[in-house]
Tab-separated table of C-alpha atoms and ligand atoms in Angstrom:
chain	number	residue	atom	x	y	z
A	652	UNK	CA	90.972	60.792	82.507
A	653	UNK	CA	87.740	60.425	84.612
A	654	UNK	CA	88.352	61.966	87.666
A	655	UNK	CA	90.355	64.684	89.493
A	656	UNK	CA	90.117	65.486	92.900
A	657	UNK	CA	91.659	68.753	94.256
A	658	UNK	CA	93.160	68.906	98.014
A	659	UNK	CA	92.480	72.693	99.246
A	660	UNK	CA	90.438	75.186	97.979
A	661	UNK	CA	92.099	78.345	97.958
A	662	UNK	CA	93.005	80.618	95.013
A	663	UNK	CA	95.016	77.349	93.146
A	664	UNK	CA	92.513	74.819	94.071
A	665	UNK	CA	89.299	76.516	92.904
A	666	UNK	CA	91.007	78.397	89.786
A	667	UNK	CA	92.295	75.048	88.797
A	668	UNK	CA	88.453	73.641	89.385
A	669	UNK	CA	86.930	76.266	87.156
A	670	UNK	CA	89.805	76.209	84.757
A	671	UNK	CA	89.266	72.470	84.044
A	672	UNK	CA	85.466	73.352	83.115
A	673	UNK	CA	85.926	76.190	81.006
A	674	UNK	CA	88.728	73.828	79.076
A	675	UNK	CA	85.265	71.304	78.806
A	676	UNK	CA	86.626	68.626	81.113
A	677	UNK	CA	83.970	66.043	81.881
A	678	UNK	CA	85.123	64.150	84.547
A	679	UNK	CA	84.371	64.096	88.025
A	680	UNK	CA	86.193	67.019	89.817
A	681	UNK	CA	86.512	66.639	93.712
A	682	UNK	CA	87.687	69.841	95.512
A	683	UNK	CA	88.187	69.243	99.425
A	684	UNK	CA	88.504	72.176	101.808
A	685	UNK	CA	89.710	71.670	105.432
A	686	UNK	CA	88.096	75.462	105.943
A	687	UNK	CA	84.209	75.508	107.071
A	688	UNK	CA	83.762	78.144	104.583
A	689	UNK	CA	82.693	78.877	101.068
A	690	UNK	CA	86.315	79.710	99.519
A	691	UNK	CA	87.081	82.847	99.405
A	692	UNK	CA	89.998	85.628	99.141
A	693	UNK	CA	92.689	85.946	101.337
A	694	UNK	CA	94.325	89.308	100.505
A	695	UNK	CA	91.406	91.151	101.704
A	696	UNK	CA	91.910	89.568	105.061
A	697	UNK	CA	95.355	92.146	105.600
A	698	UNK	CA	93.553	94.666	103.718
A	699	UNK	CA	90.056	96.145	104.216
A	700	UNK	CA	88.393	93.008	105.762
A	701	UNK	CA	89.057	93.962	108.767
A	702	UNK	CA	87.530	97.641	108.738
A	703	UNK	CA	84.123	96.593	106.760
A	704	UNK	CA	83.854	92.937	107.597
A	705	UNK	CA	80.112	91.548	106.841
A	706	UNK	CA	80.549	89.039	104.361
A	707	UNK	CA	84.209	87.937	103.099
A	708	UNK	CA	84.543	88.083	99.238
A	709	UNK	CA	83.846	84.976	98.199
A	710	UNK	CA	85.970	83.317	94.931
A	711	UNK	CA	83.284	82.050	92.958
A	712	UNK	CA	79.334	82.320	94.234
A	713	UNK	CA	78.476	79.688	96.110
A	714	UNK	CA	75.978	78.075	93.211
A	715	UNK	CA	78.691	77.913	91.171
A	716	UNK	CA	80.212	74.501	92.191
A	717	UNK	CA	76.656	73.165	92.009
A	718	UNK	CA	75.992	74.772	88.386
A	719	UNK	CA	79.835	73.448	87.422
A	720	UNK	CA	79.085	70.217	88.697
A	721	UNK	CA	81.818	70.614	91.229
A	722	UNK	CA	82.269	68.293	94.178
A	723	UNK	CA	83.014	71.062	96.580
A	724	UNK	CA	83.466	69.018	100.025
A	725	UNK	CA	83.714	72.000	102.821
A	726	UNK	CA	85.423	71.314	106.717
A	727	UNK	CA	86.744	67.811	106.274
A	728	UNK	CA	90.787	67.007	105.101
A	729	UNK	CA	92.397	64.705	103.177
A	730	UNK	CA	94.167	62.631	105.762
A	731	UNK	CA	96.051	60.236	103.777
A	732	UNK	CA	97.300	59.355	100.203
A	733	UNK	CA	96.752	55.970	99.029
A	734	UNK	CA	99.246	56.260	95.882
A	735	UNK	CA	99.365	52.554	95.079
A	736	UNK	CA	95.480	52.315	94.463
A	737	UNK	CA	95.114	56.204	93.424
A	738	UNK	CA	92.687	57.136	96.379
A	739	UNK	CA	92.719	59.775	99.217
A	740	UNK	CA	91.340	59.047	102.754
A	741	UNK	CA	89.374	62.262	104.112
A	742	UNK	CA	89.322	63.153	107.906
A	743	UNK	CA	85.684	61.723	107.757
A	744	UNK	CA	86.720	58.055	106.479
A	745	UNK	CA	85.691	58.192	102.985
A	746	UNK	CA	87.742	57.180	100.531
A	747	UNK	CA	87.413	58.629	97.038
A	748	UNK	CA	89.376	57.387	94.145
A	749	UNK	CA	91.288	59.332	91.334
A	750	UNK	CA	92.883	59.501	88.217
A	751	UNK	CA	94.838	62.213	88.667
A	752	UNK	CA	95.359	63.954	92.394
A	753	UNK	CA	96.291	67.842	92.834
A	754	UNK	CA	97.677	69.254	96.077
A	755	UNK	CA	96.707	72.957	96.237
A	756	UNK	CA	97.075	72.565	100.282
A	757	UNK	CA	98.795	76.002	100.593
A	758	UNK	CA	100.800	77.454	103.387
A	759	UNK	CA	100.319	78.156	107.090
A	760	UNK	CA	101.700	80.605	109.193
A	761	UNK	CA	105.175	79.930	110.805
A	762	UNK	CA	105.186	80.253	114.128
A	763	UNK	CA	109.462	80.956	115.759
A	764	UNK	CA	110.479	79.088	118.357
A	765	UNK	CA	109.826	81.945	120.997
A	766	UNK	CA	108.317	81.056	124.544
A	767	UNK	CA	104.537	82.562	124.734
A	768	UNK	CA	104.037	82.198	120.793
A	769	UNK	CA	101.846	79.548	120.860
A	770	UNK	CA	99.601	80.624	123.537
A	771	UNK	CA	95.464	81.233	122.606
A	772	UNK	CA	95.584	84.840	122.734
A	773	UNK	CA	98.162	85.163	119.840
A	774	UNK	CA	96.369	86.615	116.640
A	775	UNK	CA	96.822	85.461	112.950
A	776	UNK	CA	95.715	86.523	109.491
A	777	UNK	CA	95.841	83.604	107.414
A	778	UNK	CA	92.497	82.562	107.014
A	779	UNK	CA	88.761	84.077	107.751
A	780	UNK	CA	88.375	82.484	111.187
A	781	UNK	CA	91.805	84.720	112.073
A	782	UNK	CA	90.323	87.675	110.647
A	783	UNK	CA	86.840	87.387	112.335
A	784	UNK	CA	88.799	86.641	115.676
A	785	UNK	CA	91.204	89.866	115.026
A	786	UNK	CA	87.951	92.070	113.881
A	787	UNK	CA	86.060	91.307	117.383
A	788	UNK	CA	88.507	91.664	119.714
A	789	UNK	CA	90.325	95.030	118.331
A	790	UNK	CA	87.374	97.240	119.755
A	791	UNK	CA	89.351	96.680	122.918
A	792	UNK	CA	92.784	97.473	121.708
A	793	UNK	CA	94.729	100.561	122.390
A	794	UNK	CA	98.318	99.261	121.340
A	795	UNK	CA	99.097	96.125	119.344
A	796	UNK	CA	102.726	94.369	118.586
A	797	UNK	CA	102.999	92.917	115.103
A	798	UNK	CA	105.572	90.290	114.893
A	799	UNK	CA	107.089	90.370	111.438
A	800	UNK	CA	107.856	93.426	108.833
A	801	UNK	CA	106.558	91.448	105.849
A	802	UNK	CA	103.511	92.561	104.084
A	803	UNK	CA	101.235	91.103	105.791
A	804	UNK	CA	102.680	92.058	108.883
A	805	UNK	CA	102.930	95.683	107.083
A	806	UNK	CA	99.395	95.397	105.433
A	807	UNK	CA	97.967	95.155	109.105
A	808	UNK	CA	99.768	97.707	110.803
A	809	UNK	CA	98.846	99.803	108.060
A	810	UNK	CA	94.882	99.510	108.880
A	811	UNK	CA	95.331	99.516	112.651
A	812	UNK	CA	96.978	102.566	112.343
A	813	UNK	CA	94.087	103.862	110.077
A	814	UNK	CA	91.706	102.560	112.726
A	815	UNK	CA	92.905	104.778	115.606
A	816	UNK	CA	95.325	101.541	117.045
A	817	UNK	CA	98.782	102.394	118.307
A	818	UNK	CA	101.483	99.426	116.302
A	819	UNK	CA	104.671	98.799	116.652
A	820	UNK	CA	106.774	96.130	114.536
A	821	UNK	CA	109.225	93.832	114.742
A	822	UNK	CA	111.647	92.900	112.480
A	823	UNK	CA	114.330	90.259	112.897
A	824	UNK	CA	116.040	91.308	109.500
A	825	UNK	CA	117.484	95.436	109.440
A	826	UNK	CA	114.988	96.322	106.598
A	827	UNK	CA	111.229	95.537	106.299
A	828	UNK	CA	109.920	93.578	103.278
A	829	UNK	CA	114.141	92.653	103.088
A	830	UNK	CA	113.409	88.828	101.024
A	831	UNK	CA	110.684	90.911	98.223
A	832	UNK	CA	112.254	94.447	97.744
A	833	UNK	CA	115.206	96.597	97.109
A	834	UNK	CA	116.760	98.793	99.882
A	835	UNK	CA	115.012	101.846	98.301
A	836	UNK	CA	111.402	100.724	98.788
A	837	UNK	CA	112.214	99.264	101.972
A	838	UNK	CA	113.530	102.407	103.128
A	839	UNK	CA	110.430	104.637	101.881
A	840	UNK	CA	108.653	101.930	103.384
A	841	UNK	CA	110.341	102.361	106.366
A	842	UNK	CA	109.450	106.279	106.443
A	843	UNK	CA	106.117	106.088	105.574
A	844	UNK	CA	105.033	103.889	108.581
A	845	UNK	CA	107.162	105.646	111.016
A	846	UNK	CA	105.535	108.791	109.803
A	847	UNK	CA	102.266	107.404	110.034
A	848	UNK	CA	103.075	106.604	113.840
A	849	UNK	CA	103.873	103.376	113.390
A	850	UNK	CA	107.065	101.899	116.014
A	851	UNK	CA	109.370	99.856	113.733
A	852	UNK	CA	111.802	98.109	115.745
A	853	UNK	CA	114.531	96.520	113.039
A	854	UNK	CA	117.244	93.811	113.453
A	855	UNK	CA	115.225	92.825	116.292
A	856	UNK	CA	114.694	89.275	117.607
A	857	UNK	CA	111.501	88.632	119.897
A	858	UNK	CA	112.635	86.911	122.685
A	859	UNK	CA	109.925	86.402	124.496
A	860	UNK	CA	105.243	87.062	124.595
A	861	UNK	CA	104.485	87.217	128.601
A	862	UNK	CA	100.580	87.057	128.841
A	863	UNK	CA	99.441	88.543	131.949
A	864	UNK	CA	95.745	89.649	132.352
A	865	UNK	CA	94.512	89.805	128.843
A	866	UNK	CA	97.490	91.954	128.255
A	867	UNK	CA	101.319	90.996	126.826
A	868	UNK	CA	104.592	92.224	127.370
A	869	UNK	CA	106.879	91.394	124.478
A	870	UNK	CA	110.193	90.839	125.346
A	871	UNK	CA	112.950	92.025	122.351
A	872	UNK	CA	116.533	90.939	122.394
A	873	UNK	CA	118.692	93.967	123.896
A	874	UNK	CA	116.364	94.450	126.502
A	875	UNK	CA	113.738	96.650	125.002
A	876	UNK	CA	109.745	95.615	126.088
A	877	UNK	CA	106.810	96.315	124.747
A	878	UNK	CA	103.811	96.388	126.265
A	879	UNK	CA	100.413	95.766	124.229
A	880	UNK	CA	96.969	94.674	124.303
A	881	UNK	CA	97.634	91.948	121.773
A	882	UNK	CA	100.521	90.328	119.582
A	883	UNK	CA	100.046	89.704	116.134
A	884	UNK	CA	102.189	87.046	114.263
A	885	UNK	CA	102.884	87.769	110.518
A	886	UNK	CA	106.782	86.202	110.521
A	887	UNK	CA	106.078	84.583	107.448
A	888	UNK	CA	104.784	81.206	106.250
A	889	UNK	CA	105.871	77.639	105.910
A	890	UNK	CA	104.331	75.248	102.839
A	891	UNK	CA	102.183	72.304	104.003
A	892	UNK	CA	103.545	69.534	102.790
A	893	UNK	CA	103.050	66.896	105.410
A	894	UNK	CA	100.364	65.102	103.394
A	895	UNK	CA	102.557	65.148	100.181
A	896	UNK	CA	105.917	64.193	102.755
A	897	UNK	CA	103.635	60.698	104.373
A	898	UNK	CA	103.061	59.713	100.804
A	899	UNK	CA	106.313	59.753	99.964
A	900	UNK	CA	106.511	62.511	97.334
A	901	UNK	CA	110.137	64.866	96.894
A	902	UNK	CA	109.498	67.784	99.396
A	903	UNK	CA	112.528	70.974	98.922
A	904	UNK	CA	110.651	73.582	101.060
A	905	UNK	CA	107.697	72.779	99.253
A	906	UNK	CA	106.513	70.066	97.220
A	907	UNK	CA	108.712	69.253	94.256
A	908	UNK	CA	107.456	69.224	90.902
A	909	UNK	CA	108.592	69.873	87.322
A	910	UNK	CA	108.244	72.955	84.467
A	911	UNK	CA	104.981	70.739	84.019
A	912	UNK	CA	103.659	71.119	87.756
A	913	UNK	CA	103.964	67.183	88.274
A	914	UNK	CA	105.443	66.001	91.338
A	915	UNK	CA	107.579	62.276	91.545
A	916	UNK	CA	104.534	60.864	90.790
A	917	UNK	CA	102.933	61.518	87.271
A	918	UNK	CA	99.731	60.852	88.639
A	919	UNK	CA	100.254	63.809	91.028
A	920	UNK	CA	100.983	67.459	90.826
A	921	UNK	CA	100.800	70.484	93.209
A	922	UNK	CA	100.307	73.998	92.732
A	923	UNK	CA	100.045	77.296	94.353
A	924	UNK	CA	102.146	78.356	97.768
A	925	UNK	CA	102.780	74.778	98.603
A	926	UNK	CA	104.936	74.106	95.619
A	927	UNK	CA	108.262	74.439	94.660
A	928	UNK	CA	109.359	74.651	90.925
A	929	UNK	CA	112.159	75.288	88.488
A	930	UNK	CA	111.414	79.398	87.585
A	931	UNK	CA	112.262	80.708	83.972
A	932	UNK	CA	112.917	84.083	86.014
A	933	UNK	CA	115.457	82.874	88.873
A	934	UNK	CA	118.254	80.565	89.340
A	935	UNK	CA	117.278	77.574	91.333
A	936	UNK	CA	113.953	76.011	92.678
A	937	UNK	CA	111.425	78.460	93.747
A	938	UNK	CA	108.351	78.757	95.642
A	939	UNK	CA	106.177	81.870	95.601
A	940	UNK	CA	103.007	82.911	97.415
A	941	UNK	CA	100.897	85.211	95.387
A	942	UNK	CA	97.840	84.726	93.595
A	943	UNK	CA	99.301	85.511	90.232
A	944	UNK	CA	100.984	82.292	90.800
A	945	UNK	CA	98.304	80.175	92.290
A	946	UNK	CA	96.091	81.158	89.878
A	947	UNK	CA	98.868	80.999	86.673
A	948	UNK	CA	99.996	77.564	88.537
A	949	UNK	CA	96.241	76.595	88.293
A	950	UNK	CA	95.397	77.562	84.256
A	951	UNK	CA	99.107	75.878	83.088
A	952	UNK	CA	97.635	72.346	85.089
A	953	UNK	CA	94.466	72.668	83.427
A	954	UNK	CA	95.432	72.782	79.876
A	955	UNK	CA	98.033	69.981	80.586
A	956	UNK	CA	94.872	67.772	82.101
A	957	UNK	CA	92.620	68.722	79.337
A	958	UNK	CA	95.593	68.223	76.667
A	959	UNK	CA	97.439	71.200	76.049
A	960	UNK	CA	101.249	70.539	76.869
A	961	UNK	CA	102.933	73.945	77.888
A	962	UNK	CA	105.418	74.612	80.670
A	963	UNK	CA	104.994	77.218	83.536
A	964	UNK	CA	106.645	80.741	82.577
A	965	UNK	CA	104.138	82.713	83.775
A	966	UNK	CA	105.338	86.604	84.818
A	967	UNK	CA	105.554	86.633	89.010
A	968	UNK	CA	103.326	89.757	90.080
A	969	UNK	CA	102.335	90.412	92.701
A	970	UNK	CA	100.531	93.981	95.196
A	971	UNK	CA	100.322	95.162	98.401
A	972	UNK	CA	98.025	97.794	99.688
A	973	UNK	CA	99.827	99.279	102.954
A	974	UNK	CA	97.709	102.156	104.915
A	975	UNK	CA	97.612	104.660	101.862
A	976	UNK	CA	100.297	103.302	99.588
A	977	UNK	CA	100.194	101.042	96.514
A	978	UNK	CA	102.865	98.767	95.945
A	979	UNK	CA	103.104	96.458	92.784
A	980	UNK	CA	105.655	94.307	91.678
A	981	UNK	CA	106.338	92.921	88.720
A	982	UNK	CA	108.981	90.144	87.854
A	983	UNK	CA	111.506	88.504	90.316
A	984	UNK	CA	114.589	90.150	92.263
A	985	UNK	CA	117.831	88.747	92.792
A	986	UNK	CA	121.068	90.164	94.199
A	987	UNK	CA	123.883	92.112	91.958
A	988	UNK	CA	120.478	94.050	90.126
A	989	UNK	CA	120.991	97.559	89.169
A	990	UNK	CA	118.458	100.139	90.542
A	991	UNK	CA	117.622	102.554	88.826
A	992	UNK	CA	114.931	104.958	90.521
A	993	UNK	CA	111.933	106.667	87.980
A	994	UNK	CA	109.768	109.386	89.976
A	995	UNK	CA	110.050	111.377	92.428
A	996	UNK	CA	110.712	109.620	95.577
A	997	UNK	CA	109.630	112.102	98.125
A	998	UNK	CA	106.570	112.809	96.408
A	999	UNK	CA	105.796	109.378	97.136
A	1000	UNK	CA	104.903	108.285	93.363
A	1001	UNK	CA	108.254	106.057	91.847
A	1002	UNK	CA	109.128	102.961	90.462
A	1003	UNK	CA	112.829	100.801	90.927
A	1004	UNK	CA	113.746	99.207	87.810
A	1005	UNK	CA	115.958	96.600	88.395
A	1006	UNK	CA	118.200	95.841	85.317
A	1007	UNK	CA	120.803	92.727	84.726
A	1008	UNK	CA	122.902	94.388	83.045
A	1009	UNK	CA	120.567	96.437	80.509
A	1010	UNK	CA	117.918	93.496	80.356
A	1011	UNK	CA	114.588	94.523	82.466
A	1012	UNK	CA	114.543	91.781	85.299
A	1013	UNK	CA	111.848	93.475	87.543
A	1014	UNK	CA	109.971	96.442	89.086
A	1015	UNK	CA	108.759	97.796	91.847
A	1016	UNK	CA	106.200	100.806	91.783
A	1017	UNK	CA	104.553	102.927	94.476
A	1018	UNK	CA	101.109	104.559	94.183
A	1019	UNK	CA	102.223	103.945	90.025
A	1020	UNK	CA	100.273	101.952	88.620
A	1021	UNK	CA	100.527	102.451	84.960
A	1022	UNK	CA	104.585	102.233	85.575
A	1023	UNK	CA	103.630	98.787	86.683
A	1024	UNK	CA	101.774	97.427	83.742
A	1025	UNK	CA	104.378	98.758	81.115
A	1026	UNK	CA	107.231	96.763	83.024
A	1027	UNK	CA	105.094	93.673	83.385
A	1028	UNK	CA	105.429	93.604	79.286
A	1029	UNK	CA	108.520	95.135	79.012
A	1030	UNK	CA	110.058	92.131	81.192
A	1031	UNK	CA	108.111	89.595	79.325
A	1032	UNK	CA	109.291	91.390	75.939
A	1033	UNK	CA	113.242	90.692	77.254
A	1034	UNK	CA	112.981	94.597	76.701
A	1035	UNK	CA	116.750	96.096	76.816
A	1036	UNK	CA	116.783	99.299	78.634
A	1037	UNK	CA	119.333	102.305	78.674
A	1038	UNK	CA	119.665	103.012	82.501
A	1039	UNK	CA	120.893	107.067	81.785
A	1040	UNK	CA	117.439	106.941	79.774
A	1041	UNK	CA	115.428	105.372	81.835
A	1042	UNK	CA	116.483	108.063	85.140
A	1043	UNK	CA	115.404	110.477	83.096
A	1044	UNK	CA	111.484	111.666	84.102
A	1045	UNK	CA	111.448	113.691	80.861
A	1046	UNK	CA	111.401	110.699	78.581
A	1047	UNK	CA	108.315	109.087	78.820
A	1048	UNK	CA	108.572	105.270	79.465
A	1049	UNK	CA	106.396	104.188	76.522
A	1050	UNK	CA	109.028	105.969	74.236
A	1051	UNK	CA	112.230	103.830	75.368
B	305	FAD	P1	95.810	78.776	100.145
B	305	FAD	O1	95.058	79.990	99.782
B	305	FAD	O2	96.599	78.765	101.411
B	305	FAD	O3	94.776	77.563	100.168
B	305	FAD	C1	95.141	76.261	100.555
B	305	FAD	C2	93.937	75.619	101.200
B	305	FAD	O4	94.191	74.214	101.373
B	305	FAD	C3	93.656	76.149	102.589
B	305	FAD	O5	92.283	76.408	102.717
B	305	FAD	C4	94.077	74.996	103.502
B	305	FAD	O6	93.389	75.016	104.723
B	305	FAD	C5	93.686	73.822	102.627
B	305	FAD	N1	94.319	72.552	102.992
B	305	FAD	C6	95.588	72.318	103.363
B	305	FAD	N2	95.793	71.001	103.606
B	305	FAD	C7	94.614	70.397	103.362
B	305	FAD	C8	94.182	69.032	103.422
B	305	FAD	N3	95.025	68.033	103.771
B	305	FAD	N4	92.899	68.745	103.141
B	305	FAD	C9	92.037	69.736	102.751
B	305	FAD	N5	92.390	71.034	102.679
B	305	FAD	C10	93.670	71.356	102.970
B	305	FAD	N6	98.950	87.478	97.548
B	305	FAD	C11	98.974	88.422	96.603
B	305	FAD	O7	99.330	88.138	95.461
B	305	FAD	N7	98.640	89.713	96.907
B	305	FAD	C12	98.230	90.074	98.147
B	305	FAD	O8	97.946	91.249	98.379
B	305	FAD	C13	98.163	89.080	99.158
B	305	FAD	N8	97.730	89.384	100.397
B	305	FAD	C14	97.597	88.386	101.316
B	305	FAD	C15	97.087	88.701	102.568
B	305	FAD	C16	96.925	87.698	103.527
B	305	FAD	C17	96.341	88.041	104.869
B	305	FAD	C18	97.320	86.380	103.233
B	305	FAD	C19	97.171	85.294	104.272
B	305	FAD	C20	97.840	86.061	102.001
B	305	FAD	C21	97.983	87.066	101.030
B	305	FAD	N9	98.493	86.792	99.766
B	305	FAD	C22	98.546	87.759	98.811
B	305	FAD	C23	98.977	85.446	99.433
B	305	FAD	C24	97.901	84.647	98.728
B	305	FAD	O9	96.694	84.737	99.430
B	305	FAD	C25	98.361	83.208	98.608
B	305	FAD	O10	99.522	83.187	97.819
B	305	FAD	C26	97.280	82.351	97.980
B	305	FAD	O11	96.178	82.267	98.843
B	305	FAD	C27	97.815	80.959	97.686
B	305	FAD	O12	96.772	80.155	97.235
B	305	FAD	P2	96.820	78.580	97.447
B	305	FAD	O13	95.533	78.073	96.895
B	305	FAD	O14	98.099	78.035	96.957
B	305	FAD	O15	96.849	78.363	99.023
């Protein structure tokens, strides 16, 4: 193989890059970027970005693509997929031939069907440009409506909060974080913002943004408004597969490929948030959107490339950082789980252990880290757990 080239470079694409060169790949590597901007990291964006801005942490130095020989092509797309002759046509007209193709093209924010969503004013955090925009126009915010109780949605209210700004969220489902956590972390969750003066508004549909001024008025379903200075949408994200769809490539709420990361076409594969794969830890296809499982997506695709035939079974992880509190997660949830709650809840500091049947089949940890790390191998172990022990705080972890 002579030549890869790499649609988006985000945590998949550019791990996948570097991972090619550290596995002594020779070819020609071609990593296109739609984004203006050396890549960089987007959890920072919902974290401290926001407060410290200057310059966004980049992935790898800039000099790196140039010392890894890496065709890093910055602000233009791949428009079209030429799968009968192997080539891509970028946005710019070029056309650049390959041997094997990877779509690391991510996800985008969805946006509900709601009148007033898609006007200007509406802020995002999905990508540096949102973040800059966000960062220069909260000096003039007193009160800001976050659209979504996900973690991003969460992760920002957090920092407004911290930054003097008065939040309220809305949540269509009646618990926040309801598709990634169990009821009991959701609820703390719940407390912890509402006692950080946070307004969580659950099992509530947003009808309506009215933009009047430079101000909004959000419109909920029951008749409740809130008034703001801005709206911010964090109601999740949608896979973009519309490049991957016009070539004619299996799409399933993502782009379809096997244990191997190869799509329909063996010439093909896709990685990262925009693909959708047959997990080792859940029932079903599944499609994540963490770095863990970019970057995991990324190092499995290099060996295969580079001749190293192993399927993806990587351990889902994945952290949030909301205001003050630490959440982790390790391993995937799934409904009929028992909890079983290690800590001391009010003190802020616990971990759910969710068994099937006595079999460790993920965590969840606040502001406990070392809780986290020891379930991340337990799971991967298949460790067998004895719930009565496991409640019990006086029995260290390490010794069951
Ligand atoms: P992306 O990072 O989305 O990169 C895809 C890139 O491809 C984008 O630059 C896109 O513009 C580009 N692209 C798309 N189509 C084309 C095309 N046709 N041509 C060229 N380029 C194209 N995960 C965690 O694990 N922990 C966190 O705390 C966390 N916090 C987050 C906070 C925020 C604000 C956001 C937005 C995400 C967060 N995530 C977090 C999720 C994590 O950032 C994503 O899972 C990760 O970025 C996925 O990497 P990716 O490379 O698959 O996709």
């Amino acid at each position: 193989m002579n030549s890869v080239i790499i649609v988006g470079a985000g945590h998949a694409g550019v791990e996948l890059a570097a991972a090619l060169r550290q596995r002594r790949f020779a070819g020609a590597i071609d990593l296109v970027s739609d984004e203006g901007e050396v890549p960089y990291q987007r959890p920072p964006l919902s974290k401290d970005y926001i407060k410290r801005l200057g310059s966004p942490l980049v992935l790898r130095p800039a000099k790196f693509y140039e010392e890894q020989k890496i065709g890093l092509r910055l602000g233009v797309s791949v428009a079209a997929i030429d799968r009968a002759v192997r080539s891509v046509i970028l946005s710019n007209g070029e056309v650049l031939a390959y041997d094997h193709l990877v779509l690391a093209t991510g996800a985008r924010n969805r946006r509900p069907p709601v009148p007033g969503i898609d006007h200007h004013d509406i802020l995002q955090l999905r990508s540096l440009t949102d973040a800059r925009d966000l960062a220069k126009r909260i000096r003039n915010f007193r009160r800001i409506v976050v659209i979504g109780g996900g973690f991003v949605g969460l992760e920002a209210a957090g920092l407004l909060r911290l930054m003097g700004i008065e939040v309220d969220v809305v949540e269509m489902a009646p618990r926040l974080m309801q598709r990634a956590v169990s009821p009991t972390v959701s609820e703390w969750f719940l407390k912890f913002h509402h006692d950080s003066g946070v307004g969580v508004h659950l099992s509530r549909q947003v009808e309506a943004v009215e933009h009047c001024d430079g101000r909004v008025n959000v419109l909920l379903a029951g008749g409740v408004h809130l008034e703001a200075d801005a709206v911010l949408l964090a109601a999740g994200v949608m896979p973009n597969v519309e490049l991957a769809a016009a070539a004619g490539l299996e799409i399933n709420n993502g782009v379809v490929v096997d244990d191997f990361l190869a799509t329909s076409d063996p010439a093909i594969s896709a990685i990262g948030d925009c693909a959708v794969y047959p997990s080792i830890h859940l029932p079903g296809p599944t499609r994540l959107e963490s770095v863990q499982n970019a970057c995991d997506h990324a190092r499995t695709l290099a060996a295969r490339l580079t001749g190293t035939l192993q399927p993806y079974d990587a351990l889902p992880w994945f952290w949030s950082v909301q205001g003050a509190a630490r959440l982790q997660i390790a391993g995937l949830t799934k409904p009929g789980l028992t909890e079983v709650v290690r800590g001391d809840i009010g003190s802020g500091r616990f971990s759910v252990f969710l068994l099937d049947d006595d079999r460790l089949q993920a965590a969840e940890t606040v502001n406990s880290p070392a809780d986290h790390m020891l379930a991340r191998r337990l799971i991967v172990q298949g460790a067998r757990l004895d719930p009565m022990a496991l409640a019990d705080n006086s029995v260290e972890l390490s010794d069951l």
